[in-house]
Short mmCIF file of N, CA and C in Angstrom, two decimals:
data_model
loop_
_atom_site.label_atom_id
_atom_site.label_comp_id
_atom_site.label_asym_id
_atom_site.label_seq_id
_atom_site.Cartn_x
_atom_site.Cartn_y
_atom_site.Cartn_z
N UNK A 2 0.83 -1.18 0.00
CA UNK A 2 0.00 0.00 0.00
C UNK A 2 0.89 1.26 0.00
N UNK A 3 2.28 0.91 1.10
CA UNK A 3 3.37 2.47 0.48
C UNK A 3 3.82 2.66 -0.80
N UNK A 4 3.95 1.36 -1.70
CA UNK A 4 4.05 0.98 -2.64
C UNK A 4 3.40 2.01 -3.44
N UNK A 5 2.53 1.65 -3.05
CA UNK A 5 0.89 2.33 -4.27
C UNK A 5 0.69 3.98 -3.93
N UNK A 6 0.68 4.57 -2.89
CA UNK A 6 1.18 5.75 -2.34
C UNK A 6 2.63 6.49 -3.27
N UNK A 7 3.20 6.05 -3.27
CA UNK A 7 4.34 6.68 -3.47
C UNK A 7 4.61 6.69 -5.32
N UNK A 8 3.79 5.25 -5.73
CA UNK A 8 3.70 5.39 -7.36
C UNK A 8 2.54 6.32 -7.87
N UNK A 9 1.78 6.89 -6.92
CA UNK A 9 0.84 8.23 -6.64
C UNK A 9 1.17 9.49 -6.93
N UNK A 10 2.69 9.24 -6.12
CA UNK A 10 2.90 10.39 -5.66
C UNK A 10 2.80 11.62 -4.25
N UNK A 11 2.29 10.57 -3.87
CA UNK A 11 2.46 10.77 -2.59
C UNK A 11 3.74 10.35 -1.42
N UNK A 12 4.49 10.63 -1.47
CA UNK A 12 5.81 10.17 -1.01
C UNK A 12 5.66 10.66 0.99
N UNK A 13 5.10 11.09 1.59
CA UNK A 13 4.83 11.78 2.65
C UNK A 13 4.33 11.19 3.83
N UNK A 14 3.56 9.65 3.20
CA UNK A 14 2.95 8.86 3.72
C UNK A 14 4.29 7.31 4.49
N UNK A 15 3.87 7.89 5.79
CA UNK A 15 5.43 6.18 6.55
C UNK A 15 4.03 5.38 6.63
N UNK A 16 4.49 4.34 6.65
CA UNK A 16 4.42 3.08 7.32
C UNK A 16 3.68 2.90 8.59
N UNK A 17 3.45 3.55 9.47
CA UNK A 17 2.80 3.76 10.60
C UNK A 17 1.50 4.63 10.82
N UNK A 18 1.71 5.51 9.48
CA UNK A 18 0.28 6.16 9.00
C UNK A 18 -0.50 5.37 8.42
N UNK A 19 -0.45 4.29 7.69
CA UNK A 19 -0.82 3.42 6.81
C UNK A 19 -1.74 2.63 7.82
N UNK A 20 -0.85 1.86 8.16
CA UNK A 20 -1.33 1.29 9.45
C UNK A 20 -2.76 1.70 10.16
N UNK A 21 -2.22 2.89 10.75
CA UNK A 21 -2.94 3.44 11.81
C UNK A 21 -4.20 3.82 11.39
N UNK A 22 -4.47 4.21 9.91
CA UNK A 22 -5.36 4.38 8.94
C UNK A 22 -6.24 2.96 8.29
N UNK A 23 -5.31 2.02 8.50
CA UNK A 23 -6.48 0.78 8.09
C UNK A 23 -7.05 0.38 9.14
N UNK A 24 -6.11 0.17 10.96
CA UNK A 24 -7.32 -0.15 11.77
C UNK A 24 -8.58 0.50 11.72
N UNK A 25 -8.67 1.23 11.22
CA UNK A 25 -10.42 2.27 11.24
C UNK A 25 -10.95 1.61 9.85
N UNK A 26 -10.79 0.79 8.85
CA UNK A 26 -11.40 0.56 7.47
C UNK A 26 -12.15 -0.20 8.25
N UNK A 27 -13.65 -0.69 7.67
CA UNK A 27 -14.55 -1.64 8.42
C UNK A 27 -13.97 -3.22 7.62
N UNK A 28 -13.73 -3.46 6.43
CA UNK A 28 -13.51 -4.75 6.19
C UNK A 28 -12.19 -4.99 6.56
N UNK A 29 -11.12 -4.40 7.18
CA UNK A 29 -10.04 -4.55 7.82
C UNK A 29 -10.56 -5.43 8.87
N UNK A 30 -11.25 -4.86 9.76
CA UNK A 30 -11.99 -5.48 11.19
C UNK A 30 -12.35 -6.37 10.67
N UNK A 31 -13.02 -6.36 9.90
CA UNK A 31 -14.18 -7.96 9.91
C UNK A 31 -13.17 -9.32 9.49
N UNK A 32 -12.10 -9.04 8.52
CA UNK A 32 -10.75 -9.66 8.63
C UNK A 32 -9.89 -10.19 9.32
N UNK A 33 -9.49 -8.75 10.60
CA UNK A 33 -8.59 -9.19 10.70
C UNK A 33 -8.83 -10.54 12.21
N UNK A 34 -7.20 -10.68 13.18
CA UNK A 34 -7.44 -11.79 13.88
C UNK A 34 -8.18 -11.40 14.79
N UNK A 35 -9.01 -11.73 15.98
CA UNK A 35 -9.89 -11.50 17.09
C UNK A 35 -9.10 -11.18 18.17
N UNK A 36 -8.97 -10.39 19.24
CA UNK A 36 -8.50 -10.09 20.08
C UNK A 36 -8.19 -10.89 21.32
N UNK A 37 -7.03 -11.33 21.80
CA UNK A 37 -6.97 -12.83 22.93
C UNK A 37 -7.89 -12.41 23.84
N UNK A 38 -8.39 -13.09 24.65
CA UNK A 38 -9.81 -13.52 25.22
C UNK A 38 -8.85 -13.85 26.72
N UNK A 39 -9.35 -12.59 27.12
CA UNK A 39 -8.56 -12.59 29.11
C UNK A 39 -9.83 -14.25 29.63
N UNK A 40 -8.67 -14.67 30.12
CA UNK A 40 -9.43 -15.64 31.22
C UNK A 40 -10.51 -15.00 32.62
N UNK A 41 -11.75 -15.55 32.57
CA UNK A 41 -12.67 -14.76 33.27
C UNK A 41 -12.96 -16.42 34.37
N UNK A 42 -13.20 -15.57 35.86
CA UNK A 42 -13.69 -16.59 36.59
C UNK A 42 -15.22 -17.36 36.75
N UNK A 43 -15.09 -18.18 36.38
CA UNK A 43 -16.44 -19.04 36.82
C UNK A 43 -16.92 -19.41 38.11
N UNK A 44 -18.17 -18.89 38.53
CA UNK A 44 -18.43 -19.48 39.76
C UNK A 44 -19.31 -20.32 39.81
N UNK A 45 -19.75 -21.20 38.24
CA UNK A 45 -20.82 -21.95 38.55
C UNK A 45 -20.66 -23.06 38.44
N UNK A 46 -19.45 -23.35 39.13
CA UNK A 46 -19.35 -24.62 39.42
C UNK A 46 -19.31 -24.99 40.51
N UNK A 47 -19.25 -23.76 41.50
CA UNK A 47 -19.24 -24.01 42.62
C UNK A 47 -20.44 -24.20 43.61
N UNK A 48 -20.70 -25.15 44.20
CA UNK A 48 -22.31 -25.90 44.42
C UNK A 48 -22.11 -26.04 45.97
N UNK A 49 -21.45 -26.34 46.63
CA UNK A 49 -21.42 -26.49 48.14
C UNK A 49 -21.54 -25.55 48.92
N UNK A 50 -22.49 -24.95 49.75
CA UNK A 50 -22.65 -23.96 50.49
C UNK A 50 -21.74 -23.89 51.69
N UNK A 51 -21.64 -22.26 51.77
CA UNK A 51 -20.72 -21.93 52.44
C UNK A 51 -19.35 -22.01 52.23
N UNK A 52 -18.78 -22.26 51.39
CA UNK A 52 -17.81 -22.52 50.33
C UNK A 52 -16.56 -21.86 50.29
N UNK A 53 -17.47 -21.02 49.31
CA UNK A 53 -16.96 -19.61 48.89
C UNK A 53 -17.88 -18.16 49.19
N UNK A 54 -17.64 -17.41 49.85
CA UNK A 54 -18.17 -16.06 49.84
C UNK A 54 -17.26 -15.02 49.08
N UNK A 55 -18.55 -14.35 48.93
CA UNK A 55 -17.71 -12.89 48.14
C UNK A 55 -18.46 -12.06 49.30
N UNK A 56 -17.78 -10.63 49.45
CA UNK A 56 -17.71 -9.79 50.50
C UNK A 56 -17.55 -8.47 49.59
N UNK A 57 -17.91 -7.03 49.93
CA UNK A 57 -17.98 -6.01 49.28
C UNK A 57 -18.53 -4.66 50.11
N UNK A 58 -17.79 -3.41 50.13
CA UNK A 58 -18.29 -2.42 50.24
C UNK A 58 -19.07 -1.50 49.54
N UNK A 59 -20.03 -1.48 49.57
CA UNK A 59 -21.09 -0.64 48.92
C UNK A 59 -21.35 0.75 49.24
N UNK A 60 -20.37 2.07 48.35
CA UNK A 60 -21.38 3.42 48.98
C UNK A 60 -22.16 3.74 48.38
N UNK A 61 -22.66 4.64 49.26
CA UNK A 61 -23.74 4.99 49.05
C UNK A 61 -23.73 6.73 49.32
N UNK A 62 -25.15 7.52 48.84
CA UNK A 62 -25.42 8.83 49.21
C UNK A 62 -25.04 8.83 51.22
N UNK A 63 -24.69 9.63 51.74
CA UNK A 63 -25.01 9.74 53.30
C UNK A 63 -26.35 9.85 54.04
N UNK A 64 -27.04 8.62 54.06
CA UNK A 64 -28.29 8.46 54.22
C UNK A 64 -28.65 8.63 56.13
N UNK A 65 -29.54 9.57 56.80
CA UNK A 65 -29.95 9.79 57.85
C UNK A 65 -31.04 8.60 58.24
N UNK A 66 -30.44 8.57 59.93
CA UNK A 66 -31.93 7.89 60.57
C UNK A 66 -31.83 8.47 62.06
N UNK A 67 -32.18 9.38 62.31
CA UNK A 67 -32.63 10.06 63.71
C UNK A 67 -30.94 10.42 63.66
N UNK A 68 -30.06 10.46 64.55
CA UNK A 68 -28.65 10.95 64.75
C UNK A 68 -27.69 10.60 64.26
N UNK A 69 -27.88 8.85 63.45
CA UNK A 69 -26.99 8.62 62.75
C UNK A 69 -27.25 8.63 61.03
N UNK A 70 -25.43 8.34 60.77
CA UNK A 70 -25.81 8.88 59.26
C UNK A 70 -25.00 7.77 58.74
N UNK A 71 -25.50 7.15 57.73
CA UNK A 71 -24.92 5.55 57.05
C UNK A 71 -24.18 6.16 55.93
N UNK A 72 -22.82 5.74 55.81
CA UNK A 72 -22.09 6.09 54.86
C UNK A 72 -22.08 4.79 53.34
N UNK A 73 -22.48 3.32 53.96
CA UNK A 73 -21.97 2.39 53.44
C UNK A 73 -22.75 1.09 53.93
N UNK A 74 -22.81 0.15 53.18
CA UNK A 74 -23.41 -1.27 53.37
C UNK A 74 -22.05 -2.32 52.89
N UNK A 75 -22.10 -3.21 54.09
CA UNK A 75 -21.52 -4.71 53.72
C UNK A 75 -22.31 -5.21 53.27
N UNK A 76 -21.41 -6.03 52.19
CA UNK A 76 -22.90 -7.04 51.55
C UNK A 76 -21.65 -8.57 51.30
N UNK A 77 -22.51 -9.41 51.63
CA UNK A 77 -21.91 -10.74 51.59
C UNK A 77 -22.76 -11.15 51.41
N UNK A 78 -22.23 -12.40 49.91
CA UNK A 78 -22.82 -13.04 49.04
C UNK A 78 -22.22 -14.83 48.95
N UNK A 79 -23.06 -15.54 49.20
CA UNK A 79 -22.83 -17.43 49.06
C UNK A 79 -22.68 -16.99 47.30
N UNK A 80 -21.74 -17.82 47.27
CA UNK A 80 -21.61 -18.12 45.50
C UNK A 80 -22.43 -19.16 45.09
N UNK A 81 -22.24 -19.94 46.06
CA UNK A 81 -23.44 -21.69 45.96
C UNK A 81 -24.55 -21.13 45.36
N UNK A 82 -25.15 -20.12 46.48
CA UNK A 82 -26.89 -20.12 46.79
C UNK A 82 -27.60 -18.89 46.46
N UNK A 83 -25.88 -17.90 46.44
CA UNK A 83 -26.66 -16.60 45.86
C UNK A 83 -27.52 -15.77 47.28
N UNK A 84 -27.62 -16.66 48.39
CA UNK A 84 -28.09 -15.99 49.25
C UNK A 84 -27.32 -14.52 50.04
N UNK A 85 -27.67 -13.61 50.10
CA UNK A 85 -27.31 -12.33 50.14
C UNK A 85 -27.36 -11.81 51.91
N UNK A 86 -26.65 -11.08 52.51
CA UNK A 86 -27.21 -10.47 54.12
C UNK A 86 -25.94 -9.20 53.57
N UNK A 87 -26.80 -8.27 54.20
CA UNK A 87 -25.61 -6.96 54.10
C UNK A 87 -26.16 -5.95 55.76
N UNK A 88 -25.48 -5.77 55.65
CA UNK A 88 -25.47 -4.39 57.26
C UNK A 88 -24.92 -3.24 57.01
N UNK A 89 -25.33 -2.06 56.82
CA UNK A 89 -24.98 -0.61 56.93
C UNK A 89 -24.46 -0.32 57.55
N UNK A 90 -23.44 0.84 57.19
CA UNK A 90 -22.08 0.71 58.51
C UNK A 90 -22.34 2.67 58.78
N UNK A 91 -22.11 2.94 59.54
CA UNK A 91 -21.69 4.33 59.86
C UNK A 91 -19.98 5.48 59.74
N UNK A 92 -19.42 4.27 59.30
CA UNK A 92 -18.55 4.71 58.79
C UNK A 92 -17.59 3.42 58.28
N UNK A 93 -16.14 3.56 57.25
CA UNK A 93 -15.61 2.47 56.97
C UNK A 93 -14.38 1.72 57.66
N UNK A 94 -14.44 2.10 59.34
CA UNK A 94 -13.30 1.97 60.09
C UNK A 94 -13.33 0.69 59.83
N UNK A 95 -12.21 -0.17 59.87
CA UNK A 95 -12.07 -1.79 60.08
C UNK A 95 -12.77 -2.52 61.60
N UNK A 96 -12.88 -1.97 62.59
CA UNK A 96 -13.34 -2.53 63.74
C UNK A 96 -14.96 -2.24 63.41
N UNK A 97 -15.44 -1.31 62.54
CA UNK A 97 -16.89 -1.94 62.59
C UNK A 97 -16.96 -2.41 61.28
N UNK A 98 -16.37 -2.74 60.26
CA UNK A 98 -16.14 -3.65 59.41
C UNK A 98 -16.13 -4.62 59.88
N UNK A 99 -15.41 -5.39 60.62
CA UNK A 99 -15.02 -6.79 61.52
C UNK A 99 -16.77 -7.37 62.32
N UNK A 100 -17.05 -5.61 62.98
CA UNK A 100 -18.30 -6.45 63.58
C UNK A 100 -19.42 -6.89 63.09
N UNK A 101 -19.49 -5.95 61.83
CA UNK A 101 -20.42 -6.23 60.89
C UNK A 101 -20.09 -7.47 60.52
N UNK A 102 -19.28 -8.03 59.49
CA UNK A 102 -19.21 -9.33 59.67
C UNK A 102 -18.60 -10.58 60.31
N UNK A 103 -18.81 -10.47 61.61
CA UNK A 103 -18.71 -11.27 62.80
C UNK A 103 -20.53 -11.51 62.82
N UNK A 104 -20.82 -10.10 63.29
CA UNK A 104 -22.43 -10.45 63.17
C UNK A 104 -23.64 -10.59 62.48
N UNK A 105 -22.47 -10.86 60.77
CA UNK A 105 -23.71 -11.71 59.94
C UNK A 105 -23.23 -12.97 60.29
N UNK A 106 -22.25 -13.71 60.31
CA UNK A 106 -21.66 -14.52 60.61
C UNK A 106 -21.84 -15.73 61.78
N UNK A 107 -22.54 -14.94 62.65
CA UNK A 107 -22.33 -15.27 64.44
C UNK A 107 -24.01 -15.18 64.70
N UNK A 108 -24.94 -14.88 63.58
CA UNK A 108 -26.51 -14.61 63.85
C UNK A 108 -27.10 -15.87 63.22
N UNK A 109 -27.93 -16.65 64.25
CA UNK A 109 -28.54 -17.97 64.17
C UNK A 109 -29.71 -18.01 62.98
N UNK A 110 -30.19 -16.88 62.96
CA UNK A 110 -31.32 -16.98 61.96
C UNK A 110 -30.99 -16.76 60.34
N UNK A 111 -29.47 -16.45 59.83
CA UNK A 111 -29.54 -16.75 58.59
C UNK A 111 -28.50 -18.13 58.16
N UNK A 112 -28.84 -19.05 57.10
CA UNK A 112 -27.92 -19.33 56.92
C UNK A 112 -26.39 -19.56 56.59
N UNK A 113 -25.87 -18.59 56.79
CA UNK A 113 -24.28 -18.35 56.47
C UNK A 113 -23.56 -18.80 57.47
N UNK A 114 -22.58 -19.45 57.48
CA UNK A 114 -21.74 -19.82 58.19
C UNK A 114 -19.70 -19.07 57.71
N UNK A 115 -18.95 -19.67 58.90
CA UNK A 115 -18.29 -19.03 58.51
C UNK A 115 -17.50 -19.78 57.27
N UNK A 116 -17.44 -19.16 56.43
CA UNK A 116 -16.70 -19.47 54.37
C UNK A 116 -15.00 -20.05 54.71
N UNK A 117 -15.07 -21.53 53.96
CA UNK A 117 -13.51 -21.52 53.29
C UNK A 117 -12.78 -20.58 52.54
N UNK A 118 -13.37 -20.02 51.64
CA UNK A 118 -12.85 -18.64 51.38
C UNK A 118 -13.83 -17.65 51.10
N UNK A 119 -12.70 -16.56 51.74
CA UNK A 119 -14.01 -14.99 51.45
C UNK A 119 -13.08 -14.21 50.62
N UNK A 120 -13.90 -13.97 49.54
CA UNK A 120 -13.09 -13.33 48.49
C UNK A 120 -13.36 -11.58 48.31
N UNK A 121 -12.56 -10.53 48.61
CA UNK A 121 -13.03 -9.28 48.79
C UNK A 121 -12.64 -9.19 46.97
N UNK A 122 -12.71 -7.29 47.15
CA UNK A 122 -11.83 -6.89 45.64
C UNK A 122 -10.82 -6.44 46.60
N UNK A 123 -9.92 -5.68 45.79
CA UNK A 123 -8.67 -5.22 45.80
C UNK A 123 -8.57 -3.64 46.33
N UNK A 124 -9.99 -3.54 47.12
CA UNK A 124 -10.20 -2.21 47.44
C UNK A 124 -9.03 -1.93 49.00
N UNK A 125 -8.68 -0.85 49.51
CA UNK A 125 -8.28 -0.75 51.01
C UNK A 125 -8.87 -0.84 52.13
N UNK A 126 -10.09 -1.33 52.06
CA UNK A 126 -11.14 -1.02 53.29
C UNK A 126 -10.55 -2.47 53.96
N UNK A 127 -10.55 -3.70 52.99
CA UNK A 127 -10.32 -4.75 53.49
C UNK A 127 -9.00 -4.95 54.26
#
């Protein structure tokens, strides 16, 4: 194609313009190779309750109830069962992080027990 450019008359045109100019052609795309495919995690294979949990901070607007003011919800999730319990926190210190889930954890009336693994993200709260 510099080839064909330059027997044009166009001499002005590198190699990297060329390029950069066919990723945008539409039958280029439909051509060319497909993009490698990141490995993504599956959780549906995982069937035994209590297992695996996932764990997460949720904010939120600063929501009022008489003197206090909720900055945030824990939410912990069974991968098995999908069953869900979360607690609103008043702020994101780690010691009421901990109690919050100690006391979804440690409360007779839901089923969760404590998880072989609890999987957070990569946030700092944890």
């Amino acid at each position: 194609m510099q080839k064909k450019c330059q027997d044009e008359g166009f001499r002005s045109f590198q190699l990297r313009d060329i390029a950069k100019w066919l990723e945008y052609q539409y039958s280029y795309q439909i051509y060319r190779h497909p993009l490698p495919c990141k490995a993504e995690a599956s959780f549906s294979k995982i069937k035994i309750l209590n297992k695996v949990h996932q764990c997460d901070i949720l904010l939120h607007t600063h929501d009022r109830d008489g003197g206090r003011v909720f900055v945030c919800t824990l939410l912990v999730i069974d991968v098995a069962t999908r069953f869900k319990e979360g607690r609103t926190l008043t702020s994101r210190n780690s010691l009421e992080i901990w109690i919050a889930i100690k006391d979804i954890y440690e409360n007779p009336s839901n089923p969760l027990t404590w998880p072989k693994l609890l999987m957070t993200d990569g946030d700092a709260s944890f």
